[in-house]
mmCIF file of C-alpha atoms and ligand atoms in Angstrom:
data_model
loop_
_atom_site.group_PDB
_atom_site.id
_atom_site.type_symbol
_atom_site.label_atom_id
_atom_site.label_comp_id
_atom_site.label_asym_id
_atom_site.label_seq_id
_atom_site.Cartn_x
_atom_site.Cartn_y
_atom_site.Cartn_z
ATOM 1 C CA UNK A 1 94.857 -29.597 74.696
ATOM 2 C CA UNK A 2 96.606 -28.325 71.525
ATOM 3 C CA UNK A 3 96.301 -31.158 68.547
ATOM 4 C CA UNK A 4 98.417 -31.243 65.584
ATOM 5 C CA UNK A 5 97.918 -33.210 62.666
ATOM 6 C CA UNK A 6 101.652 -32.161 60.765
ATOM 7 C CA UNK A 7 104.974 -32.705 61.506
ATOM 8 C CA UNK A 8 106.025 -29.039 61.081
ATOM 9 C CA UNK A 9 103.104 -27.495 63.260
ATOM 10 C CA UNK A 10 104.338 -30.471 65.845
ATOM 11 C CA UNK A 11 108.255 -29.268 65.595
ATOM 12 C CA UNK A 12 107.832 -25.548 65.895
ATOM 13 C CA UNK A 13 106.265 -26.139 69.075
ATOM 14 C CA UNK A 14 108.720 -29.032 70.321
ATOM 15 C CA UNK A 15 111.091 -26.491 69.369
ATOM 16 C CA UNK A 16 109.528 -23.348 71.896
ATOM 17 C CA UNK A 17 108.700 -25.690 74.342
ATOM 18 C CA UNK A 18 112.655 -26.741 74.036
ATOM 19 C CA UNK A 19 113.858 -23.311 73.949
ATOM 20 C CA UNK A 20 111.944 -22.962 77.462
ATOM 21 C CA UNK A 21 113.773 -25.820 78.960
ATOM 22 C CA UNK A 22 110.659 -28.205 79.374
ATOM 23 C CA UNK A 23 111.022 -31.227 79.708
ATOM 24 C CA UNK A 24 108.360 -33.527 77.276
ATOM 25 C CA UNK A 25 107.022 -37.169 77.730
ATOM 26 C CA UNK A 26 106.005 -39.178 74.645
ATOM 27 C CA UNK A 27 103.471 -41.675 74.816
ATOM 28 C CA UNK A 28 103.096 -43.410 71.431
ATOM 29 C CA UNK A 29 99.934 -45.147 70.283
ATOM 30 C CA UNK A 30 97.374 -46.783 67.579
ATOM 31 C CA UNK A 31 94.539 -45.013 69.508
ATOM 32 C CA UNK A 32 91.622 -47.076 70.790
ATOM 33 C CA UNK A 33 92.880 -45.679 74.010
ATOM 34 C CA UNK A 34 91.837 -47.099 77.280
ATOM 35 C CA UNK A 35 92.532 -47.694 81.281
ATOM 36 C CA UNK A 36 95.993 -49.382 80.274
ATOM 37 C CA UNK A 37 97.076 -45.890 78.261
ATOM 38 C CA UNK A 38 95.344 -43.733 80.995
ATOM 39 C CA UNK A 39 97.846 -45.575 83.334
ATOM 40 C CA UNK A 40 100.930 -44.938 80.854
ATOM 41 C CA UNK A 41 99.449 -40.819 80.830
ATOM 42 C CA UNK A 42 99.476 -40.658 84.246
ATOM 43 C CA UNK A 43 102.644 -41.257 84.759
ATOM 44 C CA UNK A 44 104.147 -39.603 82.071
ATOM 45 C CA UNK A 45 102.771 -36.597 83.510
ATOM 46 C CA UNK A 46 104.348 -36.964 87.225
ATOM 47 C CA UNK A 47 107.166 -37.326 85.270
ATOM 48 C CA UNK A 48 107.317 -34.454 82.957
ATOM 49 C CA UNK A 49 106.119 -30.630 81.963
ATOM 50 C CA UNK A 50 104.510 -31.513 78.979
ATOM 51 C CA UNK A 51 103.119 -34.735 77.449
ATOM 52 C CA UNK A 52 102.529 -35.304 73.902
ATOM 53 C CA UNK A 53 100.867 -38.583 72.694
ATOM 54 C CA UNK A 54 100.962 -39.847 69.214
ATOM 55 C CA UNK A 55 97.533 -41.556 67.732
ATOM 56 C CA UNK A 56 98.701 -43.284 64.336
ATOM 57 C CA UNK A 57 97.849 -47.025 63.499
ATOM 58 C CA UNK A 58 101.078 -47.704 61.638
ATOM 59 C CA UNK A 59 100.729 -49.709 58.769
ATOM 60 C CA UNK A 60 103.911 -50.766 58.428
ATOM 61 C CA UNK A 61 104.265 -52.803 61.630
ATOM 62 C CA UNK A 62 101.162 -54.916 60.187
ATOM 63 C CA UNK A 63 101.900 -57.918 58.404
ATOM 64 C CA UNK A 64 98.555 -59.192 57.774
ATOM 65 C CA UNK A 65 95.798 -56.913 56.195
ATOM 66 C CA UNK A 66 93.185 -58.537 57.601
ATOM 67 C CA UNK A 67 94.322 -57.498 60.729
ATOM 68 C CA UNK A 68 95.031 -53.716 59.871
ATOM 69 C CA UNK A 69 91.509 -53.538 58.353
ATOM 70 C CA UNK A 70 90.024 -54.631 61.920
ATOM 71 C CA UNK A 71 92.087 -52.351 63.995
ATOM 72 C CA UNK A 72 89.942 -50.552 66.317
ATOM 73 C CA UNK A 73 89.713 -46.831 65.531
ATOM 74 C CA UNK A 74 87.468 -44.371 67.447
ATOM 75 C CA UNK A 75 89.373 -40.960 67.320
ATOM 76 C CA UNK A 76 86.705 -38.628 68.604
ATOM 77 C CA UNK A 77 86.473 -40.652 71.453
ATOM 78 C CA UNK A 78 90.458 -40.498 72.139
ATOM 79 C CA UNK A 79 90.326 -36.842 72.103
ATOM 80 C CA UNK A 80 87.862 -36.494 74.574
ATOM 81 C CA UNK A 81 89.078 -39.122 76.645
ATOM 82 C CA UNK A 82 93.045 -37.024 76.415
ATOM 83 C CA UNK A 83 91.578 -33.976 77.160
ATOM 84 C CA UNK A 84 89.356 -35.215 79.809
ATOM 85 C CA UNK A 85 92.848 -36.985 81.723
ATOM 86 C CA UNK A 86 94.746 -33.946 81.016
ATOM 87 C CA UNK A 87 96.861 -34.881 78.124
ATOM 88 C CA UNK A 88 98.678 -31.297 76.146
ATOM 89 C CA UNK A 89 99.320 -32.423 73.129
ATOM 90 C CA UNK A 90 97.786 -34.661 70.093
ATOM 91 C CA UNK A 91 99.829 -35.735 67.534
ATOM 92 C CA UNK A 92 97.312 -37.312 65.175
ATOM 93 C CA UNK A 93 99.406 -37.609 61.696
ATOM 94 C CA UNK A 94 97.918 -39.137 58.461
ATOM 95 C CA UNK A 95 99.201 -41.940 56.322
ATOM 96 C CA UNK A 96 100.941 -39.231 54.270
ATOM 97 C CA UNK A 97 102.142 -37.295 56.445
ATOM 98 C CA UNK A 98 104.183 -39.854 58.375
ATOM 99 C CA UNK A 99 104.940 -41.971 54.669
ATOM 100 C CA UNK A 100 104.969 -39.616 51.887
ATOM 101 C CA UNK A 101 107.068 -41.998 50.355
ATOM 102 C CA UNK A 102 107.403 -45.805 51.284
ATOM 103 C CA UNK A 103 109.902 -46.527 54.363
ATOM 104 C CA UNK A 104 113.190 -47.888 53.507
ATOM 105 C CA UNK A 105 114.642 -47.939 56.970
ATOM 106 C CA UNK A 106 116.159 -51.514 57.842
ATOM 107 C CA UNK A 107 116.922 -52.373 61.045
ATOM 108 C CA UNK A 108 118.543 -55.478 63.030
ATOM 109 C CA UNK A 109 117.691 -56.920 66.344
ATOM 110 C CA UNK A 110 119.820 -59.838 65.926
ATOM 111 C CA UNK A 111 118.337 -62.837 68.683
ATOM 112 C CA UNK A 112 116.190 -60.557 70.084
ATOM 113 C CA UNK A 113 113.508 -60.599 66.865
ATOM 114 C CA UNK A 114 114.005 -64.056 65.855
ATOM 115 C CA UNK A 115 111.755 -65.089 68.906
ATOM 116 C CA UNK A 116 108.103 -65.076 69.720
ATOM 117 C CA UNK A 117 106.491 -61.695 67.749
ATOM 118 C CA UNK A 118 109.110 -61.967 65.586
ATOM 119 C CA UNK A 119 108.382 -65.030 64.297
ATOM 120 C CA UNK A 120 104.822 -65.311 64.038
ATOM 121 C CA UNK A 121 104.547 -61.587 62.661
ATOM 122 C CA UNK A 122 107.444 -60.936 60.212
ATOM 123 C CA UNK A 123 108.395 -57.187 59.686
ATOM 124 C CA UNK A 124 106.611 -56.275 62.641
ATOM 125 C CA UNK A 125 109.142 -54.659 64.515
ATOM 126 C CA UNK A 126 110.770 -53.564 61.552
ATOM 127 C CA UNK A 127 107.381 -51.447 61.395
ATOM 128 C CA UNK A 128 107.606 -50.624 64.965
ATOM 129 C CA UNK A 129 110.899 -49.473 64.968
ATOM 130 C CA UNK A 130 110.602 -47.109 62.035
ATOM 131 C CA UNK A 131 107.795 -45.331 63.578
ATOM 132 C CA UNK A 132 108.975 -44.817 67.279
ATOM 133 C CA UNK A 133 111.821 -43.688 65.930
ATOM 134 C CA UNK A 134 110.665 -41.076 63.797
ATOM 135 C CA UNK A 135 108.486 -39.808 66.744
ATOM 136 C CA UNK A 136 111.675 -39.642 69.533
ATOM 137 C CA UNK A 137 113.221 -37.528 66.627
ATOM 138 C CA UNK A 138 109.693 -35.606 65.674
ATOM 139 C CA UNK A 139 109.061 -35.129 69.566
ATOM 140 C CA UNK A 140 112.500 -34.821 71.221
ATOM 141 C CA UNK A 141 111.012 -36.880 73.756
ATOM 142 C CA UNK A 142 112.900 -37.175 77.071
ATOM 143 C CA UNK A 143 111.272 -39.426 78.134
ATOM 144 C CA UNK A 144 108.587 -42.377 76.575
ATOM 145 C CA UNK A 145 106.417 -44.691 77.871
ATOM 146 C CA UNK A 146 105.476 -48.345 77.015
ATOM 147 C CA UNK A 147 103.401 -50.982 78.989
ATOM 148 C CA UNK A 148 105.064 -54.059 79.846
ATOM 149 C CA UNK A 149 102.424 -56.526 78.216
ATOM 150 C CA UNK A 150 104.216 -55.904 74.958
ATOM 151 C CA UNK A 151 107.444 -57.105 76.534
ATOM 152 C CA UNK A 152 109.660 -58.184 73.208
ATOM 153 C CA UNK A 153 108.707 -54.897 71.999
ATOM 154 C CA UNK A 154 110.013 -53.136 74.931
ATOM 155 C CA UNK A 155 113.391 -55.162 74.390
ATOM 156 C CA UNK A 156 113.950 -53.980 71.072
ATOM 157 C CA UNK A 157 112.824 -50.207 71.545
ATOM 158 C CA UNK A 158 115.604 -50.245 74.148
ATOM 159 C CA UNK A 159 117.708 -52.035 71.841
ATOM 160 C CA UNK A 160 117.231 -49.288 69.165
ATOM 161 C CA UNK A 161 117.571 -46.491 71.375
ATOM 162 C CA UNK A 162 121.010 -47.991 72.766
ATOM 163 C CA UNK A 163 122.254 -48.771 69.306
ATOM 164 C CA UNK A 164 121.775 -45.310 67.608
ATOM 165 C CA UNK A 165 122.305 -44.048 71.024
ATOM 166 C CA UNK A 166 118.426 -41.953 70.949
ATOM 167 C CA UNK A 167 118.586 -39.168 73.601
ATOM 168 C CA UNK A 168 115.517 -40.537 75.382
ATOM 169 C CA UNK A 169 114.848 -42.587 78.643
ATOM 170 C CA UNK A 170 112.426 -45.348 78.094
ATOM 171 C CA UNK A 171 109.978 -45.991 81.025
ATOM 172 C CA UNK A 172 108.267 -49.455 81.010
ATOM 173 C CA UNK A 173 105.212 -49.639 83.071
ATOM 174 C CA UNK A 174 103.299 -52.302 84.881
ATOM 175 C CA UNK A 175 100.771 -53.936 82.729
ATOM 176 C CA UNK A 176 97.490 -52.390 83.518
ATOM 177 C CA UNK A 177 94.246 -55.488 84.391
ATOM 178 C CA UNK A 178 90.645 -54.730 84.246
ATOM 179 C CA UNK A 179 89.324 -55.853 87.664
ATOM 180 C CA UNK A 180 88.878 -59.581 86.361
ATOM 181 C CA UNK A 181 92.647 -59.671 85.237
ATOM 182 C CA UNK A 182 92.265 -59.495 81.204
ATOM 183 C CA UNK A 183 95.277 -57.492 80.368
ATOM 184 C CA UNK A 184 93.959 -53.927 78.479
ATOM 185 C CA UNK A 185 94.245 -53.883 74.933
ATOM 186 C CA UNK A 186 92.713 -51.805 72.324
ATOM 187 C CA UNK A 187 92.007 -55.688 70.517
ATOM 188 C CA UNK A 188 89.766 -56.415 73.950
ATOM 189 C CA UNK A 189 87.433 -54.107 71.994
ATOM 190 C CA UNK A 190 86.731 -57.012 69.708
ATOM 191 C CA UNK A 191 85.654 -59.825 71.982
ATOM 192 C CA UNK A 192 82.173 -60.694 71.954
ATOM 193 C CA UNK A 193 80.826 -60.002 75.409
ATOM 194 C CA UNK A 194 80.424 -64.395 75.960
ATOM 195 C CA UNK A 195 84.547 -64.611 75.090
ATOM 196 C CA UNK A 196 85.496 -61.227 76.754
ATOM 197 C CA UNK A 197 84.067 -63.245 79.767
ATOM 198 C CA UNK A 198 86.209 -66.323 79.045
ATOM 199 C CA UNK A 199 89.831 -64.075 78.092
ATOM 200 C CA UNK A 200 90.715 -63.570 81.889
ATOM 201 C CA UNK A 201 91.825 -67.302 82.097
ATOM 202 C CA UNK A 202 94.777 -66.316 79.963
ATOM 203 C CA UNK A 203 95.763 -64.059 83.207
ATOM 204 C CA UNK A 204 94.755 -67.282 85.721
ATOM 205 C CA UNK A 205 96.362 -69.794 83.771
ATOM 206 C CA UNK A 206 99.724 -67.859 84.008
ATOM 207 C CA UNK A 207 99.274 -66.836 87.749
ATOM 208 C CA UNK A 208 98.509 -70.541 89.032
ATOM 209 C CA UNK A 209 101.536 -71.500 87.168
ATOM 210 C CA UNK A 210 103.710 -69.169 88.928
ATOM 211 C CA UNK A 211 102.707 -70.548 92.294
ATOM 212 C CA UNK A 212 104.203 -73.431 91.369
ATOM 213 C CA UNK A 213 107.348 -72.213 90.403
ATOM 214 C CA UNK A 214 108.497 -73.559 93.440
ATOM 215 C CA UNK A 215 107.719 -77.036 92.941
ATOM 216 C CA UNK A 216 108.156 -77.650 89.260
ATOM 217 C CA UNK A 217 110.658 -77.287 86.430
ATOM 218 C CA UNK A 218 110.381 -74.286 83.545
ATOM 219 C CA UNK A 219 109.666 -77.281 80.943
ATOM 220 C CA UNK A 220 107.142 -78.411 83.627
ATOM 221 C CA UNK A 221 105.163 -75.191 83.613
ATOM 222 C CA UNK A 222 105.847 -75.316 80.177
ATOM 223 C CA UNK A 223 103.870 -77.968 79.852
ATOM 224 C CA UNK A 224 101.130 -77.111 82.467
ATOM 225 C CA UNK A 225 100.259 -74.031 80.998
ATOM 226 C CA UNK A 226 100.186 -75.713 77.492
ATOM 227 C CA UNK A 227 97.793 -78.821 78.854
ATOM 228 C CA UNK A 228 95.390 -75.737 80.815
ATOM 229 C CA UNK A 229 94.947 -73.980 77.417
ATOM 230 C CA UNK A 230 93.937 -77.267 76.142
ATOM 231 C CA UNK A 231 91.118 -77.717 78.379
ATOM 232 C CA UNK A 232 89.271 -74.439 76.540
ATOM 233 C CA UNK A 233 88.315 -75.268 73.409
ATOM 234 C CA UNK A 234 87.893 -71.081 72.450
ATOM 235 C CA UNK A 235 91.568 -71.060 72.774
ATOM 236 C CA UNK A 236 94.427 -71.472 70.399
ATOM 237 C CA UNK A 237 97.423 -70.551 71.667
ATOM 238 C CA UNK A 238 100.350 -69.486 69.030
ATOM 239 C CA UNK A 239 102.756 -68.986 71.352
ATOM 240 C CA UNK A 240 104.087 -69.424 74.745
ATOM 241 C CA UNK A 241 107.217 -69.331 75.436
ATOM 242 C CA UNK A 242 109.559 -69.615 78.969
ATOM 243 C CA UNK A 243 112.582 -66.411 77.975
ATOM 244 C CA UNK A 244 115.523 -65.067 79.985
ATOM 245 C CA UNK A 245 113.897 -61.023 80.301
ATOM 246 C CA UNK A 246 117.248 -59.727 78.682
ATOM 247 C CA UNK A 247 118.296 -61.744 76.030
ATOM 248 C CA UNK A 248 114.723 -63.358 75.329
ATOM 249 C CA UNK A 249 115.755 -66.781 74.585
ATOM 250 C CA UNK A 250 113.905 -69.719 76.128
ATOM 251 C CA UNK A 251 115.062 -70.635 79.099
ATOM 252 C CA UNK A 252 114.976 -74.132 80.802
ATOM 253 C CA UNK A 253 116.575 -72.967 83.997
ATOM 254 C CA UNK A 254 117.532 -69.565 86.013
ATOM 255 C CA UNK A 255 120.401 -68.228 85.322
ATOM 256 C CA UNK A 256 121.516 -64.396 86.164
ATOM 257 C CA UNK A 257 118.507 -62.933 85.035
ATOM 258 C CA UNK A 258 114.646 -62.775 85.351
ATOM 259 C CA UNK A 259 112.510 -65.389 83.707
ATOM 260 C CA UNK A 260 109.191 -64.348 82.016
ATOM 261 C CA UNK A 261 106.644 -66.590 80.108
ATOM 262 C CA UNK A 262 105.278 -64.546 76.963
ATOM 263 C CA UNK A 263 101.967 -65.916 75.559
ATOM 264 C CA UNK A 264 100.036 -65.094 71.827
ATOM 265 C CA UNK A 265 96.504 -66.682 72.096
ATOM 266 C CA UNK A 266 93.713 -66.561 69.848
ATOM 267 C CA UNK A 267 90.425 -66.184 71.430
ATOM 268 C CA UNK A 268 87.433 -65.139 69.135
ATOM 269 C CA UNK A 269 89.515 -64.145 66.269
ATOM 270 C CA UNK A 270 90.966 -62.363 68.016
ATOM 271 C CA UNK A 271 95.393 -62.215 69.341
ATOM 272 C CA UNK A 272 95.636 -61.692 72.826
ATOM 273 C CA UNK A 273 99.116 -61.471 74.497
ATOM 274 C CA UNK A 274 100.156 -60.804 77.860
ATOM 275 C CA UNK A 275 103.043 -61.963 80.210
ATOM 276 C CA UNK A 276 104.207 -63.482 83.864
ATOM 277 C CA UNK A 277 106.977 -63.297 85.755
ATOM 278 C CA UNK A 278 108.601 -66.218 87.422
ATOM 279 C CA UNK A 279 111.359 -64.762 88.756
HETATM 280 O O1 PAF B 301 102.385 -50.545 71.103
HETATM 281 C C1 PAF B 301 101.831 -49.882 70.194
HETATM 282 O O2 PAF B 301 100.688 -49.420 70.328
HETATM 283 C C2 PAF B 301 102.572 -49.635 68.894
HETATM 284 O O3 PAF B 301 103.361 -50.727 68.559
HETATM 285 C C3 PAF B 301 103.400 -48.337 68.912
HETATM 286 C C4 PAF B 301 104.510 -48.397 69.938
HETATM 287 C C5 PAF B 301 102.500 -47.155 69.201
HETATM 288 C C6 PAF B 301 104.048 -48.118 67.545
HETATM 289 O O4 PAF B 301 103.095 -47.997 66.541
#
């Protein structure tokens, strides 16, 4: 596994591995890798002749210190854990390599950030954005992958990629459970083991209210999954909203297209979020 730690060393051999017609997967992350990444590297590698993934917890896309401060970081263990699944390239940048200087970049996601994450974490995908799009430019990805969970980030990496029409197919994976349903996150890392026990309700409480999509209204399971949450007194849920899977405004009804319920929960001191479909 080659690793490279500057943006020229990474271009010069984007730019061979160009020049021999390969085609290159990009999966971008903060690191504290685990089963949900391993499940993103899998595929990128069925898909394509190389794979290069990016390990850089991006400042920028935090809006609360606090938060950046606690990020899980465990490096050596990411590189053996790549190179043990097969990964060919590291990208592991520094602060100052990716921001010598101070971003500027502005970007606009109209309705799509003035929902959900974008509300509760201002500048966050302003953050986002700037750094995935330096890397499908850095990389010359053809192809990058992102796990579902983070579903309004999905949204607006496609909607940045459409608007400066970025030469790169995005590929959204299924979200990837531990066996007791807790979606993976690096932030899992943080639970005590007595609330990592209690976090797979999030999963339960959004399943049971699925099955009874049938039966009840969207303000209905609105409700239901609000008055569940209630009943766990570990839980404080920021968030949960009922959004068309397109536009992602709430939704009290179908209409053309899918319906997901996004949820932010607190748990430990710790945000969880994760998703369901309901149709
Ligand atoms: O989903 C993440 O881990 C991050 O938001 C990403 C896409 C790597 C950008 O820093």
């Amino acid at each position: 596994m080659l690793i490279y730690e500057t943006i020229k060393d990474l271009s010069a051999c984007v730019e061979s591995l160009k020049q021999e017609g390969k085609t290159i997967g990009l999966l971008p992350t903060m690191g504290a890798l685990h089963d949900g990444h391993l499940s993103l590297l899998r595929r990128a590698k069925e898909d394509n002749d190389v794979v290069i993934c990016s390990i850089f917890v991006n400042p920028v896309q935090f809006n609360n210190e606090e938060d950046l401060k606690k990020y899980p970081r465990d490096i050596e263990a990411d590189i053996a854990l790549l190179e043990a699944n097969e990964c060919d390239i590291v990208f592991i940048p520094s602060e100052d390599e990716i921001y010598p200087e101070p971003p500027t970049e502005k970007y606009n996601f109209g309705e799509l950030e003035q929902v959900m994450e974008g509300v509760a974490r201002p500048g966050h995908f302003n953050g986002v954005a700037i750094i995935v799009r330096r890397l499908f430019d850095w990389t010359k990805a053809d192809n990058a992958y992102f796990g579902e969970k983070d579903f309004q980030q999905v949204a607006i990496i496609k909607d940045l990629v459409r608007q400066y029409s970025i030469p790169v197919k995005i590929v959204v994976c299924p979200i990837y459970r531990d066996a007791d349903g807790l979606a993976s996150s690096s932030r899992n890392k943080r639970l005590s083991p007595e609330k990592r026990a209690l976090a797979p309700k999030i999963h339960q409480i959004l399943l049971n209210s699925a099955s009874c999509v049938a039966d009840l209204s969207l303000s209905q399971i609105k409700g239901f999954v609000m008055s569940d949450f209630k009943m766990y007194k570990d839980f404080k849920v920021e968030y949960f909203e009922i959004v068309d899977d397109v536009t992602l405004q709430p939704v009290m009804q179908k209409g053309a297209n899918g319906v997901v319920g996004c949820i932010a929960v607190w748990l430990d001191g710790v945000r969880l979020i994760d998703m369901q479909r309901y149709y």
